[in-house]
mmCIF file of C-alpha atoms in Angstrom:
data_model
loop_
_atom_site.group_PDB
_atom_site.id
_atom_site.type_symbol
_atom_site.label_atom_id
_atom_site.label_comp_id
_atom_site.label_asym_id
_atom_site.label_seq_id
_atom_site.Cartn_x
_atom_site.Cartn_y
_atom_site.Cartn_z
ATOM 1 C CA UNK A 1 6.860 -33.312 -21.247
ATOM 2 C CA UNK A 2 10.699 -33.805 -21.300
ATOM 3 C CA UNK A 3 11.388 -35.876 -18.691
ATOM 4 C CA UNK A 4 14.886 -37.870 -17.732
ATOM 5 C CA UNK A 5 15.153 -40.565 -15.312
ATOM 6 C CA UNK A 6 18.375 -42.024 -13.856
ATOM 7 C CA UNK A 7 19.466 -44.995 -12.010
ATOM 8 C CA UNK A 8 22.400 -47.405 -11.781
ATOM 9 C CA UNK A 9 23.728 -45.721 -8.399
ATOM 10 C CA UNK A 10 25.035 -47.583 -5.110
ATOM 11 C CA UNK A 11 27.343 -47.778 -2.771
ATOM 12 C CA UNK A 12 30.676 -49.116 -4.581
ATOM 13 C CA UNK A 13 33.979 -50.066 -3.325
ATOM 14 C CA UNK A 14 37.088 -48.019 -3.871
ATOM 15 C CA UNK A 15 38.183 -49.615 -7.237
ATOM 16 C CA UNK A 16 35.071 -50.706 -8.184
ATOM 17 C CA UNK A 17 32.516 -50.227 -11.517
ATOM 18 C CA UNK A 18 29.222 -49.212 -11.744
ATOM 19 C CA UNK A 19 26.697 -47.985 -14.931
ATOM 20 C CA UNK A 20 24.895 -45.411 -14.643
ATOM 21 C CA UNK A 21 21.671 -45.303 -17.180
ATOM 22 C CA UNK A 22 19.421 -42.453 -18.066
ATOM 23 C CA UNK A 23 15.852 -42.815 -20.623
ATOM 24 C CA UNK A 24 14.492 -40.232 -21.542
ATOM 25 C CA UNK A 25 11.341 -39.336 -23.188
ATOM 26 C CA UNK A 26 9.269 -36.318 -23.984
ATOM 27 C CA UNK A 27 11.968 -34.526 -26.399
ATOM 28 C CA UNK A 28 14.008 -36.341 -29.799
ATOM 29 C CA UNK A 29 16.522 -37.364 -28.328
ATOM 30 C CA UNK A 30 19.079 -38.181 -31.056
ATOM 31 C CA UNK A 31 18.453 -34.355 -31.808
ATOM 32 C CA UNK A 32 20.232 -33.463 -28.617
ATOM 33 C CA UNK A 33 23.421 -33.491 -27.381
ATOM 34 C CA UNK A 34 23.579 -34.926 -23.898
ATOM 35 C CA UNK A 35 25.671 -35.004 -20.570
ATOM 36 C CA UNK A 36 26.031 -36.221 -16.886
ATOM 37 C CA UNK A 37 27.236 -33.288 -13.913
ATOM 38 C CA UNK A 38 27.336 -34.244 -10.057
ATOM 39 C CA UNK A 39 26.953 -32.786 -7.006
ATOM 40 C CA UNK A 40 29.239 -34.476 -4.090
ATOM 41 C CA UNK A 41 27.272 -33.973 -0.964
ATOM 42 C CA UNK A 42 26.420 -30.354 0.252
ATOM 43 C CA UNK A 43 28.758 -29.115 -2.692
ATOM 44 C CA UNK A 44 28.484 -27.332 -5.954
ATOM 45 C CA UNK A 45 28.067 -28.929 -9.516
ATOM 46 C CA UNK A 46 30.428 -30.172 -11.354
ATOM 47 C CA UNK A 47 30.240 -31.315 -15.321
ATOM 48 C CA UNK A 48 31.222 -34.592 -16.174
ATOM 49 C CA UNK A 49 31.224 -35.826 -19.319
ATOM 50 C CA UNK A 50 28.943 -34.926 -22.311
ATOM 51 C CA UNK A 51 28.566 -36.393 -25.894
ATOM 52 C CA UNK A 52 27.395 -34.925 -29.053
ATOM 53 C CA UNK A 53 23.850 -36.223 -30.308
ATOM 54 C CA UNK A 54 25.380 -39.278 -32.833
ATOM 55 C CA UNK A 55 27.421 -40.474 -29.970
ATOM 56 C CA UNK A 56 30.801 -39.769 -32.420
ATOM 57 C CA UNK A 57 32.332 -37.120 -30.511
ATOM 58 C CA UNK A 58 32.694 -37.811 -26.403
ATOM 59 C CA UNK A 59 34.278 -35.310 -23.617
ATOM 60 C CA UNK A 60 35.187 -36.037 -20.309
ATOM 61 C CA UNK A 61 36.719 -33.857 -17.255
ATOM 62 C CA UNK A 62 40.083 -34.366 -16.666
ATOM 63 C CA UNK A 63 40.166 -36.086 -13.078
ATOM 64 C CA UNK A 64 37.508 -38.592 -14.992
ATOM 65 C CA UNK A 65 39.625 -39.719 -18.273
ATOM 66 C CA UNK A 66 40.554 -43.309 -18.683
ATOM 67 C CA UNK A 67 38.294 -44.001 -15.758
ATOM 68 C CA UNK A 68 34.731 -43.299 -17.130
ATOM 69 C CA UNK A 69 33.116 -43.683 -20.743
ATOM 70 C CA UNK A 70 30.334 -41.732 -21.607
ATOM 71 C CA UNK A 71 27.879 -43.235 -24.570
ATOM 72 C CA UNK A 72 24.579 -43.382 -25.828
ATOM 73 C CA UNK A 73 22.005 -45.891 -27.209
ATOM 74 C CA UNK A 74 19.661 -43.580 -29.583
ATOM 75 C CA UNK A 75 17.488 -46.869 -30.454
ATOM 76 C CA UNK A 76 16.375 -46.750 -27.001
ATOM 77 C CA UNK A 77 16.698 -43.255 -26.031
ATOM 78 C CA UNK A 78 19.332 -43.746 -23.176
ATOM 79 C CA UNK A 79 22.187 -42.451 -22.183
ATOM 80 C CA UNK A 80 24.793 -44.252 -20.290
ATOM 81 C CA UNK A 81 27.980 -43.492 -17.682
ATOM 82 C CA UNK A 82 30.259 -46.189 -17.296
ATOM 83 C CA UNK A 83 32.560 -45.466 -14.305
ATOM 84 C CA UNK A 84 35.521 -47.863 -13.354
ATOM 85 C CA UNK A 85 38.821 -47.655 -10.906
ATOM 86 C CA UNK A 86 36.461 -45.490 -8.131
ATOM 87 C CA UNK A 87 37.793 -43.305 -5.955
ATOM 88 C CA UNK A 88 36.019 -41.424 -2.390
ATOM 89 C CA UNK A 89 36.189 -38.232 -4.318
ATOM 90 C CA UNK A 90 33.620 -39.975 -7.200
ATOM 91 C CA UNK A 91 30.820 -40.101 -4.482
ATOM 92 C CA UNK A 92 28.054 -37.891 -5.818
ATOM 93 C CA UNK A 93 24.271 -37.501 -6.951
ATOM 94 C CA UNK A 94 24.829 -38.027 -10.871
ATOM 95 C CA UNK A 95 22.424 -36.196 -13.165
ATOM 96 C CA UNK A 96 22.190 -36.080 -16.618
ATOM 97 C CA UNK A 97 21.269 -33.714 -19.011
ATOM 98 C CA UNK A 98 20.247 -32.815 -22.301
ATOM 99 C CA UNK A 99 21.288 -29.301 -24.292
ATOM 100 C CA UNK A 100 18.871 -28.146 -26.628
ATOM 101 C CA UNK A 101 19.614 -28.575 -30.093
ATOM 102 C CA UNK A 102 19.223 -24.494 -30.240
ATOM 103 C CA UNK A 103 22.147 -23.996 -28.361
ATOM 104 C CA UNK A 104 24.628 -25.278 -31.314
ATOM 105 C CA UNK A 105 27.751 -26.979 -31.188
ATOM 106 C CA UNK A 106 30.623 -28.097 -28.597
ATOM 107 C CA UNK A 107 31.052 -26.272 -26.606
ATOM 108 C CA UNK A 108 28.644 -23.360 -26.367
ATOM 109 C CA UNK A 109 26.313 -26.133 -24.378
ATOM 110 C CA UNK A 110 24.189 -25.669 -21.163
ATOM 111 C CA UNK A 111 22.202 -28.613 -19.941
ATOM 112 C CA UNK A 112 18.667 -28.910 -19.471
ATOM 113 C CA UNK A 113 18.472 -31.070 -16.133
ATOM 114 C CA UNK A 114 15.099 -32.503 -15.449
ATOM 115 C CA UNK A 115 15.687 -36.632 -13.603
ATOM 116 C CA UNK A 116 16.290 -35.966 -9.563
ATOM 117 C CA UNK A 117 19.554 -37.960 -10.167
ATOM 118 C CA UNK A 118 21.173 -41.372 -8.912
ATOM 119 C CA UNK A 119 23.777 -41.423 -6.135
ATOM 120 C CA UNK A 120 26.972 -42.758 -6.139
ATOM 121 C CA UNK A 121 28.566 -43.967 -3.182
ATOM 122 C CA UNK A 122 32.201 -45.060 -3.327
ATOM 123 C CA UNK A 123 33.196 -46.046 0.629
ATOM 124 C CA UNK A 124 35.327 -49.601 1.811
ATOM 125 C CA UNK B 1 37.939 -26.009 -7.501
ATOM 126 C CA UNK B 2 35.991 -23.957 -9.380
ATOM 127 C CA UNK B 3 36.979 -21.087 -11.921
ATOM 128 C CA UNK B 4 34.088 -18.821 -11.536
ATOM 129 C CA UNK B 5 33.091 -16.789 -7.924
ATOM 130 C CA UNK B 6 30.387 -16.237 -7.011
ATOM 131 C CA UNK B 7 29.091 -14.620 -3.286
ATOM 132 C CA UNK B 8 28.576 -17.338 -0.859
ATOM 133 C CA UNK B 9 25.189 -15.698 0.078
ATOM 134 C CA UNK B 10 23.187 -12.544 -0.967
ATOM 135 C CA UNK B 11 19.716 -11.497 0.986
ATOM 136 C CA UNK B 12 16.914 -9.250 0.573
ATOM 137 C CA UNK B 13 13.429 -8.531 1.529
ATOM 138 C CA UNK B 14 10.341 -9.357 -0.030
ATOM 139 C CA UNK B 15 10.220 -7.282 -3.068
ATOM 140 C CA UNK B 16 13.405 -6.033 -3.453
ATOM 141 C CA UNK B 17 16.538 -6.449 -6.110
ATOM 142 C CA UNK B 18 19.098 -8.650 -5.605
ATOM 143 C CA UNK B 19 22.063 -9.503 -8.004
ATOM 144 C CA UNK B 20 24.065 -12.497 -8.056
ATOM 145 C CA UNK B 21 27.984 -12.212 -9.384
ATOM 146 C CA UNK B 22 30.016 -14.602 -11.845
ATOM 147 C CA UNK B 23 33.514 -13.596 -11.991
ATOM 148 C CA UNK B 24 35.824 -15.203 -14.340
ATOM 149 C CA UNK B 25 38.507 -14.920 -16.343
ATOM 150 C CA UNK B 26 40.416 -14.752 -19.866
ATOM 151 C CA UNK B 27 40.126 -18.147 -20.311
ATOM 152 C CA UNK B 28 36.745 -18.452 -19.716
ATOM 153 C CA UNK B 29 33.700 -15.712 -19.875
ATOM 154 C CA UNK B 30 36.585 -13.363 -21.102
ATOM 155 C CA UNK B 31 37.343 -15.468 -23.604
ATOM 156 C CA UNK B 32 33.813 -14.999 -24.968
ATOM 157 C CA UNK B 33 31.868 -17.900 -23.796
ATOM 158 C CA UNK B 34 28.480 -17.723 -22.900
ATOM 159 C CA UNK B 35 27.473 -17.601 -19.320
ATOM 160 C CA UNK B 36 24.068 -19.893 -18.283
ATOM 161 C CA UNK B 37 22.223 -19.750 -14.721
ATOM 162 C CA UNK B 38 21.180 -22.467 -13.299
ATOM 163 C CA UNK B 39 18.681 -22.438 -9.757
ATOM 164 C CA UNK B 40 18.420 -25.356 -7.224
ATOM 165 C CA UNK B 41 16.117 -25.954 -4.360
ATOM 166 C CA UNK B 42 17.288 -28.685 -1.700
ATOM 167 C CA UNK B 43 16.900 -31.768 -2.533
ATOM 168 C CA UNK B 44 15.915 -31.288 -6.229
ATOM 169 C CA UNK B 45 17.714 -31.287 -9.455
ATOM 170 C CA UNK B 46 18.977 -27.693 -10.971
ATOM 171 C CA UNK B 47 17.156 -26.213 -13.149
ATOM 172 C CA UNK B 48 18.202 -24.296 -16.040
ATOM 173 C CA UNK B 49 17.402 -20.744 -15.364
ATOM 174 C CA UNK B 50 19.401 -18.614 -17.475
ATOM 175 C CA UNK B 51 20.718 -19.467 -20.724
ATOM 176 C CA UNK B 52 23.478 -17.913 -23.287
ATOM 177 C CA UNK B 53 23.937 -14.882 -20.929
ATOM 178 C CA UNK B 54 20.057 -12.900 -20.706
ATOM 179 C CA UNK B 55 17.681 -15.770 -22.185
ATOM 180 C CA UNK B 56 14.815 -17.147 -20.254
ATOM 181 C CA UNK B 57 13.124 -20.542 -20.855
ATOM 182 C CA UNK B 58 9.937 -20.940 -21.500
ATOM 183 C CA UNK B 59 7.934 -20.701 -17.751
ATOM 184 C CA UNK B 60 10.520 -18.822 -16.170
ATOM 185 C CA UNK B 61 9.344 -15.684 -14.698
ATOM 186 C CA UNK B 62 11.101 -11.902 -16.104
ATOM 187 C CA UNK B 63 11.973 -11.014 -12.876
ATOM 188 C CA UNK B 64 14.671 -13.147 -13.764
ATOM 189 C CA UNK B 65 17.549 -11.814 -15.770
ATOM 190 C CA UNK B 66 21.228 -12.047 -16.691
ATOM 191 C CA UNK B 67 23.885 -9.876 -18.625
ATOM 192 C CA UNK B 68 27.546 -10.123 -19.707
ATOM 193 C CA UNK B 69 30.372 -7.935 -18.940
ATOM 194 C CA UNK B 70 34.141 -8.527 -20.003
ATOM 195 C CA UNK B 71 35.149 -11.649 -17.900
ATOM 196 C CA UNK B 72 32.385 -11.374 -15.710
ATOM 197 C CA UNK B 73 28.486 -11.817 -15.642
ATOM 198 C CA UNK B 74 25.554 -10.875 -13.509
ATOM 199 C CA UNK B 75 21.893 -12.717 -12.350
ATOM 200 C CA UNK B 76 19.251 -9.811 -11.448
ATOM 201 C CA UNK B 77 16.134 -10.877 -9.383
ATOM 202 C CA UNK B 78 13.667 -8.077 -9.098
ATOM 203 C CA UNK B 79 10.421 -8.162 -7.156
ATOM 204 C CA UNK B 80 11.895 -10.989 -4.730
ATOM 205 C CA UNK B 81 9.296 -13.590 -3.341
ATOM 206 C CA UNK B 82 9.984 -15.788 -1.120
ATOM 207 C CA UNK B 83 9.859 -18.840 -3.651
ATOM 208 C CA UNK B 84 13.037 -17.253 -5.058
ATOM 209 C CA UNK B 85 15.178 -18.692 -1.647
ATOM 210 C CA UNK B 86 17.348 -20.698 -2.690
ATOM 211 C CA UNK B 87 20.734 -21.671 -4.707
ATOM 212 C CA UNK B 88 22.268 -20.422 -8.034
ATOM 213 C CA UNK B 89 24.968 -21.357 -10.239
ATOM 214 C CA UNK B 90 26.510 -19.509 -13.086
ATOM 215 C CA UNK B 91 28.241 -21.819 -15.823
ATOM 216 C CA UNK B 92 30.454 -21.640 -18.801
ATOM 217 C CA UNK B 93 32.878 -23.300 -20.551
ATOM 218 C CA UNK B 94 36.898 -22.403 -19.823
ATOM 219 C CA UNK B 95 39.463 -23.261 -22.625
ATOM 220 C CA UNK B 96 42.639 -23.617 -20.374
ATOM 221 C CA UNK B 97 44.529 -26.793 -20.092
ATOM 222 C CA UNK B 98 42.182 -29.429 -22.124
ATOM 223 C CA UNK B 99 38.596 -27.708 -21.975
ATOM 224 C CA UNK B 100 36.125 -28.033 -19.076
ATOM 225 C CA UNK B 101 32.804 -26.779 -18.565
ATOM 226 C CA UNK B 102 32.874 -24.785 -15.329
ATOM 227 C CA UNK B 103 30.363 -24.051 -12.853
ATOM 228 C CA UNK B 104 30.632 -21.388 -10.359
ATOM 229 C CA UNK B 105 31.127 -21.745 -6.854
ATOM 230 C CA UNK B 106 27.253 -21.184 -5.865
ATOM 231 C CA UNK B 107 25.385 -18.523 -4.048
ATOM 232 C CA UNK B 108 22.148 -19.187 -1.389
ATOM 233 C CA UNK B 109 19.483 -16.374 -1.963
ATOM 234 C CA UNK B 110 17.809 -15.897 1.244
ATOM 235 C CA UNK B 111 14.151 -13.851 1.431
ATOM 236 C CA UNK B 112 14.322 -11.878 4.656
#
């Protein structure tokens, strides 16, 4: 059973760093290209940043660039979000997700999202 | 904000048709990317309902189904039940300024 589990949220300061961490199981992961989208509280989703399956190739959202780092540990089947220089607008349930290796390359993606997330809170 | 509209909120009764809207533009499902559907009960993760414009996942039900049109795309649900309430997103990818994936702007399905 594919199954993704994330965790590394809290409640941050504005300015502040957190990682986010997802393992995953159930699937071959270095097969799969993977990604993190939020949802800010009683709003719509929102893509973040994905990578390709070797971790070479990395994409992030404008608003996020030079403030968050996307990578991936395929030893250990994880997948990570590093997020620095937070801002109120960051605060969000972070999920990530994986897009079947089916569904080719960058960016004709769509994400498989199974974990129930890990929330972000950036407040002083 | 987001690049692709959708109705705030479509209804229907118990058995019934209801279809879902994705409108975008040239730089996006015009362009030719493919449009996925995504479905989200409160409090849960989404869940990928839809993918590369009319395919279903494995355990998804056929009353389920999507098409393409031009810059716009559509998500059919025929023979409502009542386990259908809740939201849907359409999502592609939009080319303009340095690439995004987009999502739309969401839609509740309510079963009368």
């Amino acid at each position: 059973e594919v199954q993704m589990v994330e965790s590394g949220g809290g409640l941050v300061q504005p300015g502040g760093s957190l990682r986010l961490s997802c393992t995953a199981s159930g699937f071959t992961f270095n097969s799969n290209a993977m990604t993190w989208v939020r949802q800010a509280p009683g709003k719509g989703l929102e893509w973040v940043s994905s990578t390709s399956a070797s971790g070479v190739s990395t994409f992030h959202r404008d608003s996020v660039k030079g403030r968050f780092t996307i990578s991936r540990d395929n030893s250990r089947n994880t997948l990570y979000l590093q997020l620095h220089s937070l801002r109120a607008e960051d605060t969000a349930m972070y999920y990530c997700a994986r897009t079947p290796s089916e569904a080719g390359t960058f960016p004709y993606w769509y994400f498989d999202l199974r974990g129930r997330g890990t929330l972000v809170t950036v407040s002083s | 904000q987001s690049v692709l509209t959708q109705p705030p909120s479509v209804s229907g009764a118990p058995g019934q048709t209801v279809t879902i809207s994705c409108s975008g533009s040239s730089s996006n499902i015009g362009a030719g990317y493919d449009v996925h559907w995504y479905q989200q009960f409160p409090g849960t993760a989404p869940k990928l309902l839809i993918y590369v414009n009319s395919n279903r996942p494995s355990g998804v039900p056929d009353r389920f189904s999507g098409s393409k049109s031009g810059a716009s795309a559509s998500l059919a649900i025929t023979g409502l039940q009542a386990e259908d309430q809740a939201d849907y997103f359409c999502q592609s990818y939009d080319h303009s300024l340095s690439g995004s994936y987009v999502f739309g702007t969401g839609t509740t399905v309510t079963v009368l």
